[in-house]
Amino acid sequence: MSALLRRLLVYLLAAWVALTVSFLLPRVVPGNPVAGAVARASQSGNCNEQCVIAIETQLGFNVHQSLWDQYVNYWENLLHGNLGHSWSENAPVSNLILSYLPWTLALLGVATTTSFVAGSMIGTLVAWRRGSLFDWLIPVATFFQALPYFFLAIVLVLIFGQTGTMLKWFPSLFGYDIFGAEPGFNLPFVESVLAHGILPAVTVILASIAGFILAMRNQMITTLDDDFVLVAEAKGLPTRTVIWYAARNALLPVVSNFTIAISLVVAGQILVEIVFNYPGIGYHLYDALGKLDYSLVQGIFVVITLVVLAANLLADAVYVAIDPRARQAA
Amino acid sequence: MTIDSTTIAQAEPTFQRSHTVRLPRSPKVIGGAVIVAIFGLFAAIGRWVAPYSPDATDTKNWVQHVLVPGTGPGTEFPANYYPLPLGPSAAHWLGTTVFAQDVFSQLVTSTQATLFVGLLAAAIATGLSIFFGVTAGYIGGGTDEGLSLVANVFLAIPGLPLLIVLADYVPYAGSSVILVAVIIAVTAWAYSARVLRAQTLSLRNRDFVEAARVSGEGRLRIIVAEVLPNLIPIVAASFLYTTLYAIYAYVAISFLGLGGSPTSSPPGLWNWGEMLREGFANNAVRGGWWWWWAPPGVCVAALGTGLALLNFGLDEFINPRLRIAGFTGKAARKAGINSRTATVITPVMRKSAIPPTGAMPADAVLEIRGLTVDYGYGEDAVHAVSDCDLVLRRGKVLGLAGESGSGKTTLALAAVRLLRPPAVITAGAVRFRSPKGVVDMLDATQPQLRAVRWSEIAVVLQSSLNALNPVTSVGAQFDDLLRAHRPLLGRSGRADRAGELLKMVGINPDRLRSYPHELSGGMRQRAMIAMALALDPQVVILDEPTTALDVVTQREIIEELIGLRDRLGFAALFITHDLSLLVEIADEIAVMYAGRVMERAPAASLFHAPRLPYTHGLLHCFPPLHGRRAPMEGIPGSPPDLRDLPTGCAFHPRCRWALEQCRTQVPQLSLVDGSRREVACWLHDGGQTVPDELARRDPMLVAQ
């Protein structure tokens, strides 16, 4: 079986596990989650009788059906793109998620790409100039890697955000100017979206770049010890070419570990969106949790999982493209 | 004559790496340990040193209320007040929350739950990963496939969203730190399991595990007694990493309000995430009350940095290559060596390099005088090569022979400055005669070296699989080389030349499109040889070019090399442990032992009439296929430890003719039998009776 097909199988299996967990959790977890949800809801005081009924129906607790029939039903719905109904927004979950997703994907795409490219380049440089002043980047990067995304977001809001107290340079609330711009393809809206995206993107980049720098640096240092780098030097190739030889090879394990990296970035971004009230799926997950909108929570979980799996598949395809040995196996 | 290279260990031991077997005591590791220890201390005693209860409201000082605009006197609404937190003061070191609770007390109390969840989750996750990883790796087969699949599936599902859903559904999960830890562990074990599986897989086939299996030990016993102890560094690293992840995860779900709030029922525990959540939810950021939300965030980052720094130390322990990177910096500067980049230039200790004196011999292309090379600096230095003299003459082949670790490769690569730090040249002089004039190799700058490298001195290493860049095609590597050195050649000119070169070594030019892994070992080595000859160099250094190949291919390549040398007339420094091979190809042979050149003679003289006991031993390691039958003797004992060389002649413990003098005095190379050969051995100082084995008639003398 080819390597890429094998990975695809793993991802399909992972998707199935995620969907099944999402189905099973409200049904098999000990203690009636409806009761728990209602208890919590009434405690916070914002759940009326209607909300209780809503929770019951959403959770799909149909006592007249066997678990298996419910499961078959669940899949039928899924395959029709039906993720249930959100009571808090009074709209189909799938439609809601489709409207949240572009925000998240754009932010994630821009930030991860920038972070990966810049991080790998900086990591390469730090490894090449080891023993120089660049080594100071290592403890600094370690510290940044250790900063929780949302804490960094709060700090950036405080310093640069218009809702902060210091410089007030960039907008730091919502995905666009909800009072001044009309959503659509018009200049003020696009400008506003870009301006509102700066701080969230910078947060995700700053928080994730350290990981790529350190990973690339460690791989580079290991690769620089390889014979082919020695031979490249012995050949009198220009420094640029020697670094490129090593970097191309060092990049391979970094790309193959992208799975872990992307999971962490997505997790971080969920929290960043919350801090900025950025209208992506992360923020709405938080919102839905607060409103006890379970079908929305489940739907978002499923979609986030699928997005991450797609990103993994993309990384695998890139890996196959840049490693001739994997290309042969694929 | 046959070539049998199995009698002598083939790989040069990388003794510079097995040097330290203790945890590196770098500032990074010490800093990390201190940070983690401080937090550990607070976690242990925090509850008792906190000045206040984390929930207590300081009603006495809580007076700074602010009127909400648009309420109170003069408006139609009754007065409404904002609570305002107190800033840092002597009573409250880190100020208070809007509820007038002491932030410092909350912070100190929170440390305990946060660290507890982190460590417990990491312990559970590590247990799971050891179980899955080691079982899969050791048992293999279907079990491995199944368990690896489970791990890969868990790895692909994003952790935090799964955690959120789990924590949200499991009733009152947040109120039980143990339940939280279990849920975090479920989302965190897969990565470590994958790493441990790979490591177990490689351990499974090691000799000691094999031996335990053969001796009939049970599977479980082997795993516990043989495999696990060797996994400890990796298990420790993944434990640290998982602790870090678990603390983030706990802080994150607490920030989302799923980690259990102390104010909910049943109450959860104070933790850093909960503090951040309260601060964020109560507008601490907009209010500018940094003392409330900043400390828990800084604590997460500081503890995370501490754990990451410790992990750095472990990484350097597991992957020694990373350690060397740290090693070069300070120690090298102390020794007066500048190694700012990873560029391969063997550093030369400035204080001891002596400028070459006198004229180079007229027919010499490469002259090495008194070259001494150490690995490491200062007291830890290992003397790999000591005071070696060699002269490579134009168009001649100089053979360099000796056992593994005798310093052959070190000597050759150091002479052309291709040895990496921590190797350092501490004494000697090396001159190369290029057509443009004599180059002092130890004084040459990087551009000067670059001009000489490959266009004048090319290198073929032992393992060609590693010598070719694995991710680009052979053709592209020819292209890079020719573009760098023959800028006037166009794209098609370069391709033509590359094809020509491949044809010269008997490879179809179509192979230019192949990647290194698509070629056989012999083909790769031929391609390397073609590449070495691409620029018509004066000198080719051949470092065991055939050792990694099978006997038939060895033969073919040696014949190819002899033919090419006769045609192209380059001089070669041929390094091998196989003396019988050298006799065919070399004009002159130098034998090295423990970093010194011990005998040097014309090839035939050395082969048929060795003067050095060690050479005699080497020659009798290989059975000659034809000619006189001779008993196989070999050399008793094993190559010396360079860190702890015997006194006097380093060979004396293994020498059956050793004299009293050999134990105390180092013999110097001196002429014997006229002016053509030299040996460093007290037996030949003129005052001794030379054993018959070492006094055979020199065939070269007979020929004269």
JSON list of N, CA and C in Angstrom, two decimals, chain A residues 280-329:
[
{"chain": "A", "resi": 280, "resn": "GLY", "atom": "N", "xyz": [-14.37, 33.54, 14.31]},
{"chain": "A", "resi": 280, "resn": "GLY", "atom": "CA", "xyz": [-14.11, 32.20, 13.76]},
{"chain": "A", "resi": 280, "resn": "GLY", "atom": "C", "xyz": [-14.75, 31.12, 14.60]},
{"chain": "A", "resi": 281, "resn": "ILE", "atom": "N", "xyz": [-14.41, 29.85, 14.28]},
{"chain": "A", "resi": 281, "resn": "ILE", "atom": "CA", "xyz": [-15.06, 28.76, 15.00]},
{"chain": "A", "resi": 281, "resn": "ILE", "atom": "C", "xyz": [-14.59, 28.66, 16.44]},
{"chain": "A", "resi": 282, "resn": "GLY", "atom": "N", "xyz": [-13.37, 29.11, 16.73]},
{"chain": "A", "resi": 282, "resn": "GLY", "atom": "CA", "xyz": [-12.88, 29.04, 18.10]},
{"chain": "A", "resi": 282, "resn": "GLY", "atom": "C", "xyz": [-13.70, 29.90, 19.02]},
{"chain": "A", "resi": 283, "resn": "TYR", "atom": "N", "xyz": [-13.93, 31.13, 18.59]},
{"chain": "A", "resi": 283, "resn": "TYR", "atom": "CA", "xyz": [-14.72, 32.04, 19.42]},
{"chain": "A", "resi": 283, "resn": "TYR", "atom": "C", "xyz": [-16.13, 31.50, 19.61]},
{"chain": "A", "resi": 284, "resn": "HIS", "atom": "N", "xyz": [-16.70, 30.98, 18.51]},
{"chain": "A", "resi": 284, "resn": "HIS", "atom": "CA", "xyz": [-18.08, 30.50, 18.62]},
{"chain": "A", "resi": 284, "resn": "HIS", "atom": "C", "xyz": [-18.18, 29.21, 19.42]},
{"chain": "A", "resi": 285, "resn": "LEU", "atom": "N", "xyz": [-17.08, 28.46, 19.48]},
{"chain": "A", "resi": 285, "resn": "LEU", "atom": "CA", "xyz": [-17.06, 27.28, 20.35]},
{"chain": "A", "resi": 285, "resn": "LEU", "atom": "C", "xyz": [-17.21, 27.74, 21.81]},
{"chain": "A", "resi": 286, "resn": "TYR", "atom": "N", "xyz": [-16.45, 28.76, 22.14]},
{"chain": "A", "resi": 286, "resn": "TYR", "atom": "CA", "xyz": [-16.49, 29.33, 23.50]},
{"chain": "A", "resi": 286, "resn": "TYR", "atom": "C", "xyz": [-17.89, 29.85, 23.79]},
{"chain": "A", "resi": 287, "resn": "ASP", "atom": "N", "xyz": [-18.41, 30.57, 22.81]},
{"chain": "A", "resi": 287, "resn": "ASP", "atom": "CA", "xyz": [-19.74, 31.15, 22.94]},
{"chain": "A", "resi": 287, "resn": "ASP", "atom": "C", "xyz": [-20.77, 30.05, 23.16]},
{"chain": "A", "resi": 288, "resn": "ALA", "atom": "N", "xyz": [-20.67, 28.99, 22.33]},
{"chain": "A", "resi": 288, "resn": "ALA", "atom": "CA", "xyz": [-21.64, 27.91, 22.41]},
{"chain": "A", "resi": 288, "resn": "ALA", "atom": "C", "xyz": [-21.52, 27.16, 23.74]},
{"chain": "A", "resi": 289, "resn": "LEU", "atom": "N", "xyz": [-20.29, 27.02, 24.24]},
{"chain": "A", "resi": 289, "resn": "LEU", "atom": "CA", "xyz": [-20.09, 26.38, 25.54]},
{"chain": "A", "resi": 289, "resn": "LEU", "atom": "C", "xyz": [-20.83, 27.17, 26.61]},
{"chain": "A", "resi": 290, "resn": "GLY", "atom": "N", "xyz": [-20.68, 28.49, 26.57]},
{"chain": "A", "resi": 290, "resn": "GLY", "atom": "CA", "xyz": [-21.31, 29.34, 27.57]},
{"chain": "A", "resi": 290, "resn": "GLY", "atom": "C", "xyz": [-22.83, 29.26, 27.48]},
{"chain": "A", "resi": 291, "resn": "LYS", "atom": "N", "xyz": [-23.35, 29.11, 26.24]},
{"chain": "A", "resi": 291, "resn": "LYS", "atom": "CA", "xyz": [-24.80, 29.08, 26.06]},
{"chain": "A", "resi": 291, "resn": "LYS", "atom": "C", "xyz": [-25.35, 27.67, 26.14]},
{"chain": "A", "resi": 292, "resn": "LEU", "atom": "N", "xyz": [-24.49, 26.70, 26.44]},
{"chain": "A", "resi": 292, "resn": "LEU", "atom": "CA", "xyz": [-24.89, 25.29, 26.53]},
{"chain": "A", "resi": 292, "resn": "LEU", "atom": "C", "xyz": [-25.55, 24.82, 25.23]},
{"chain": "A", "resi": 293, "resn": "ASP", "atom": "N", "xyz": [-25.05, 25.34, 24.11]},
{"chain": "A", "resi": 293, "resn": "ASP", "atom": "CA", "xyz": [-25.60, 24.96, 22.81]},
{"chain": "A", "resi": 293, "resn": "ASP", "atom": "C", "xyz": [-24.83, 23.72, 22.33]},
{"chain": "A", "resi": 294, "resn": "TYR", "atom": "N", "xyz": [-25.27, 22.55, 22.77]},
{"chain": "A", "resi": 294, "resn": "TYR", "atom": "CA", "xyz": [-24.48, 21.35, 22.57]},
{"chain": "A", "resi": 294, "resn": "TYR", "atom": "C", "xyz": [-24.32, 20.94, 21.12]},
{"chain": "A", "resi": 295, "resn": "SER", "atom": "N", "xyz": [-25.39, 21.12, 20.33]},
{"chain": "A", "resi": 295, "resn": "SER", "atom": "CA", "xyz": [-25.23, 20.69, 18.93]},
{"chain": "A", "resi": 295, "resn": "SER", "atom": "C", "xyz": [-24.19, 21.54, 18.23]},
{"chain": "A", "resi": 296, "resn": "LEU", "atom": "N", "xyz": [-24.11, 22.83, 18.60]},
{"chain": "A", "resi": 296, "resn": "LEU", "atom": "CA", "xyz": [-23.10, 23.69, 17.99]},
{"chain": "A", "resi": 296, "resn": "LEU", "atom": "C", "xyz": [-21.71, 23.26, 18.46]},
{"chain": "A", "resi": 297, "resn": "VAL", "atom": "N", "xyz": [-21.57, 22.96, 19.76]},
{"chain": "A", "resi": 297, "resn": "VAL", "atom": "CA", "xyz": [-20.28, 22.52, 20.28]},
{"chain": "A", "resi": 297, "resn": "VAL", "atom": "C", "xyz": [-19.79, 21.27, 19.54]},
{"chain": "A", "resi": 298, "resn": "GLN", "atom": "N", "xyz": [-20.71, 20.31, 19.41]},
{"chain": "A", "resi": 298, "resn": "GLN", "atom": "CA", "xyz": [-20.32, 19.06, 18.73]},
{"chain": "A", "resi": 298, "resn": "GLN", "atom": "C", "xyz": [-19.97, 19.30, 17.28]},
{"chain": "A", "resi": 299, "resn": "GLY", "atom": "N", "xyz": [-20.80, 20.09, 16.62]},
{"chain": "A", "resi": 299, "resn": "GLY", "atom": "CA", "xyz": [-20.55, 20.38, 15.20]},
{"chain": "A", "resi": 299, "resn": "GLY", "atom": "C", "xyz": [-19.19, 21.04, 15.02]},
{"chain": "A", "resi": 300, "resn": "ILE", "atom": "N", "xyz": [-18.87, 21.99, 15.88]},
{"chain": "A", "resi": 300, "resn": "ILE", "atom": "CA", "xyz": [-17.59, 22.69, 15.76]},
{"chain": "A", "resi": 300, "resn": "ILE", "atom": "C", "xyz": [-16.44, 21.73, 16.02]},
{"chain": "A", "resi": 301, "resn": "PHE", "atom": "N", "xyz": [-16.61, 20.86, 17.02]},
{"chain": "A", "resi": 301, "resn": "PHE", "atom": "CA", "xyz": [-15.56, 19.87, 17.30]},
{"chain": "A", "resi": 301, "resn": "PHE", "atom": "C", "xyz": [-15.28, 19.02, 16.06]},
{"chain": "A", "resi": 302, "resn": "VAL", "atom": "N", "xyz": [-16.37, 18.55, 15.44]},
{"chain": "A", "resi": 302, "resn": "VAL", "atom": "CA", "xyz": [-16.21, 17.70, 14.26]},
{"chain": "A", "resi": 302, "resn": "VAL", "atom": "C", "xyz": [-15.50, 18.46, 13.15]},
{"chain": "A", "resi": 303, "resn": "VAL", "atom": "N", "xyz": [-15.90, 19.71, 12.93]},
{"chain": "A", "resi": 303, "resn": "VAL", "atom": "CA", "xyz": [-15.31, 20.48, 11.82]},
{"chain": "A", "resi": 303, "resn": "VAL", "atom": "C", "xyz": [-13.84, 20.80, 12.10]},
{"chain": "A", "resi": 304, "resn": "ILE", "atom": "N", "xyz": [-13.53, 21.17, 13.34]},
{"chain": "A", "resi": 304, "resn": "ILE", "atom": "CA", "xyz": [-12.12, 21.45, 13.66]},
{"chain": "A", "resi": 304, "resn": "ILE", "atom": "C", "xyz": [-11.27, 20.21, 13.39]},
{"chain": "A", "resi": 305, "resn": "THR", "atom": "N", "xyz": [-11.80, 19.06, 13.83]},
{"chain": "A", "resi": 305, "resn": "THR", "atom": "CA", "xyz": [-11.05, 17.83, 13.59]},
{"chain": "A", "resi": 305, "resn": "THR", "atom": "C", "xyz": [-10.82, 17.61, 12.10]},
{"chain": "A", "resi": 306, "resn": "LEU", "atom": "N", "xyz": [-11.87, 17.82, 11.30]},
{"chain": "A", "resi": 306, "resn": "LEU", "atom": "CA", "xyz": [-11.72, 17.61, 9.85]},
{"chain": "A", "resi": 306, "resn": "LEU", "atom": "C", "xyz": [-10.71, 18.59, 9.26]},
{"chain": "A", "resi": 307, "resn": "VAL", "atom": "N", "xyz": [-10.73, 19.84, 9.74]},
{"chain": "A", "resi": 307, "resn": "VAL", "atom": "CA", "xyz": [-9.77, 20.84, 9.23]},
{"chain": "A", "resi": 307, "resn": "VAL", "atom": "C", "xyz": [-8.34, 20.39, 9.54]},
{"chain": "A", "resi": 308, "resn": "VAL", "atom": "N", "xyz": [-8.14, 19.93, 10.78]},
{"chain": "A", "resi": 308, "resn": "VAL", "atom": "CA", "xyz": [-6.79, 19.50, 11.15]},
{"chain": "A", "resi": 308, "resn": "VAL", "atom": "C", "xyz": [-6.36, 18.29, 10.33]},
{"chain": "A", "resi": 309, "resn": "LEU", "atom": "N", "xyz": [-7.28, 17.36, 10.11]},
{"chain": "A", "resi": 309, "resn": "LEU", "atom": "CA", "xyz": [-6.93, 16.19, 9.32]},
{"chain": "A", "resi": 309, "resn": "LEU", "atom": "C", "xyz": [-6.60, 16.58, 7.89]},
{"chain": "A", "resi": 310, "resn": "ALA", "atom": "N", "xyz": [-7.34, 17.54, 7.34]},
{"chain": "A", "resi": 310, "resn": "ALA", "atom": "CA", "xyz": [-7.03, 18.01, 5.99]},
{"chain": "A", "resi": 310, "resn": "ALA", "atom": "C", "xyz": [-5.65, 18.65, 5.94]},
{"chain": "A", "resi": 311, "resn": "ALA", "atom": "N", "xyz": [-5.33, 19.44, 6.98]},
{"chain": "A", "resi": 311, "resn": "ALA", "atom": "CA", "xyz": [-4.01, 20.07, 7.03]},
{"chain": "A", "resi": 311, "resn": "ALA", "atom": "C", "xyz": [-2.92, 19.00, 7.08]},
{"chain": "A", "resi": 312, "resn": "ASN", "atom": "N", "xyz": [-3.18, 17.93, 7.84]},
{"chain": "A", "resi": 312, "resn": "ASN", "atom": "CA", "xyz": [-2.21, 16.84, 7.92]},
{"chain": "A", "resi": 312, "resn": "ASN", "atom": "C", "xyz": [-1.98, 16.19, 6.57]},
{"chain": "A", "resi": 313, "resn": "LEU", "atom": "N", "xyz": [-3.09, 15.98, 5.86]},
{"chain": "A", "resi": 313, "resn": "LEU", "atom": "CA", "xyz": [-2.99, 15.35, 4.55]},
{"chain": "A", "resi": 313, "resn": "LEU", "atom": "C", "xyz": [-2.18, 16.22, 3.61]},
{"chain": "A", "resi": 314, "resn": "LEU", "atom": "N", "xyz": [-2.40, 17.53, 3.72]},
{"chain": "A", "resi": 314, "resn": "LEU", "atom": "CA", "xyz": [-1.65, 18.48, 2.90]},
{"chain": "A", "resi": 314, "resn": "LEU", "atom": "C", "xyz": [-0.16, 18.39, 3.23]},
{"chain": "A", "resi": 315, "resn": "ALA", "atom": "N", "xyz": [0.15, 18.33, 4.54]},
{"chain": "A", "resi": 315, "resn": "ALA", "atom": "CA", "xyz": [1.56, 18.23, 4.94]},
{"chain": "A", "resi": 315, "resn": "ALA", "atom": "C", "xyz": [2.18, 16.94, 4.41]},
{"chain": "A", "resi": 316, "resn": "ASP", "atom": "N", "xyz": [1.40, 15.86, 4.43]},
{"chain": "A", "resi": 316, "resn": "ASP", "atom": "CA", "xyz": [1.91, 14.60, 3.91]},
{"chain": "A", "resi": 316, "resn": "ASP", "atom": "C", "xyz": [2.20, 14.70, 2.42]},
{"chain": "A", "resi": 317, "resn": "ALA", "atom": "N", "xyz": [1.29, 15.38, 1.70]},
{"chain": "A", "resi": 317, "resn": "ALA", "atom": "CA", "xyz": [1.50, 15.55, 0.26]},
{"chain": "A", "resi": 317, "resn": "ALA", "atom": "C", "xyz": [2.76, 16.36, 0.00]},
{"chain": "A", "resi": 318, "resn": "VAL", "atom": "N", "xyz": [2.96, 17.41, 0.81]},
{"chain": "A", "resi": 318, "resn": "VAL", "atom": "CA", "xyz": [4.17, 18.23, 0.67]},
{"chain": "A", "resi": 318, "resn": "VAL", "atom": "C", "xyz": [5.40, 17.36, 0.93]},
{"chain": "A", "resi": 319, "resn": "TYR", "atom": "N", "xyz": [5.31, 16.52, 1.96]},
{"chain": "A", "resi": 319, "resn": "TYR", "atom": "CA", "xyz": [6.45, 15.66, 2.31]},
{"chain": "A", "resi": 319, "resn": "TYR", "atom": "C", "xyz": [6.81, 14.77, 1.13]},
{"chain": "A", "resi": 320, "resn": "VAL", "atom": "N", "xyz": [5.79, 14.17, 0.55]},
{"chain": "A", "resi": 320, "resn": "VAL", "atom": "CA", "xyz": [6.03, 13.28, -0.59]},
{"chain": "A", "resi": 320, "resn": "VAL", "atom": "C", "xyz": [6.66, 14.06, -1.74]},
{"chain": "A", "resi": 321, "resn": "ALA", "atom": "N", "xyz": [6.24, 15.32, -1.89]},
{"chain": "A", "resi": 321, "resn": "ALA", "atom": "CA", "xyz": [6.77, 16.12, -2.99]},
{"chain": "A", "resi": 321, "resn": "ALA", "atom": "C", "xyz": [8.24, 16.47, -2.77]},
{"chain": "A", "resi": 322, "resn": "ILE", "atom": "N", "xyz": [8.65, 16.65, -1.50]},
{"chain": "A", "resi": 322, "resn": "ILE", "atom": "CA", "xyz": [10.03, 17.12, -1.31]},
{"chain": "A", "resi": 322, "resn": "ILE", "atom": "C", "xyz": [11.00, 16.00, -0.96]},
{"chain": "A", "resi": 323, "resn": "ASP", "atom": "N", "xyz": [10.54, 14.80, -0.70]},
{"chain": "A", "resi": 323, "resn": "ASP", "atom": "CA", "xyz": [11.46, 13.70, -0.42]},
{"chain": "A", "resi": 323, "resn": "ASP", "atom": "C", "xyz": [11.37, 12.63, -1.51]},
{"chain": "A", "resi": 324, "resn": "PRO", "atom": "N", "xyz": [12.40, 12.55, -2.35]},
{"chain": "A", "resi": 324, "resn": "PRO", "atom": "CA", "xyz": [12.33, 11.59, -3.46]},
{"chain": "A", "resi": 324, "resn": "PRO", "atom": "C", "xyz": [12.15, 10.15, -2.99]},
{"chain": "A", "resi": 325, "resn": "ARG", "atom": "N", "xyz": [12.64, 9.84, -1.78]},
{"chain": "A", "resi": 325, "resn": "ARG", "atom": "CA", "xyz": [12.49, 8.47, -1.30]},
{"chain": "A", "resi": 325, "resn": "ARG", "atom": "C", "xyz": [11.04, 8.17, -0.99]},
{"chain": "A", "resi": 326, "resn": "ALA", "atom": "N", "xyz": [10.35, 9.17, -0.38]},
{"chain": "A", "resi": 326, "resn": "ALA", "atom": "CA", "xyz": [8.92, 8.98, -0.11]},
{"chain": "A", "resi": 326, "resn": "ALA", "atom": "C", "xyz": [8.14, 8.98, -1.41]},
{"chain": "A", "resi": 327, "resn": "ARG", "atom": "N", "xyz": [8.62, 9.77, -2.39]},
{"chain": "A", "resi": 327, "resn": "ARG", "atom": "CA", "xyz": [7.93, 9.85, -3.68]},
{"chain": "A", "resi": 327, "resn": "ARG", "atom": "C", "xyz": [7.91, 8.47, -4.32]},
{"chain": "A", "resi": 328, "resn": "GLN", "atom": "N", "xyz": [9.01, 7.77, -4.19]},
{"chain": "A", "resi": 328, "resn": "GLN", "atom": "CA", "xyz": [9.09, 6.44, -4.78]},
{"chain": "A", "resi": 328, "resn": "GLN", "atom": "C", "xyz": [8.09, 5.49, -4.12]},
{"chain": "A", "resi": 329, "resn": "ALA", "atom": "N", "xyz": [7.96, 5.65, -2.78]},
{"chain": "A", "resi": 329, "resn": "ALA", "atom": "CA", "xyz": [7.08, 4.76, -2.03]},
{"chain": "A", "resi": 329, "resn": "ALA", "atom": "C", "xyz": [5.61, 5.08, -2.28]}
]
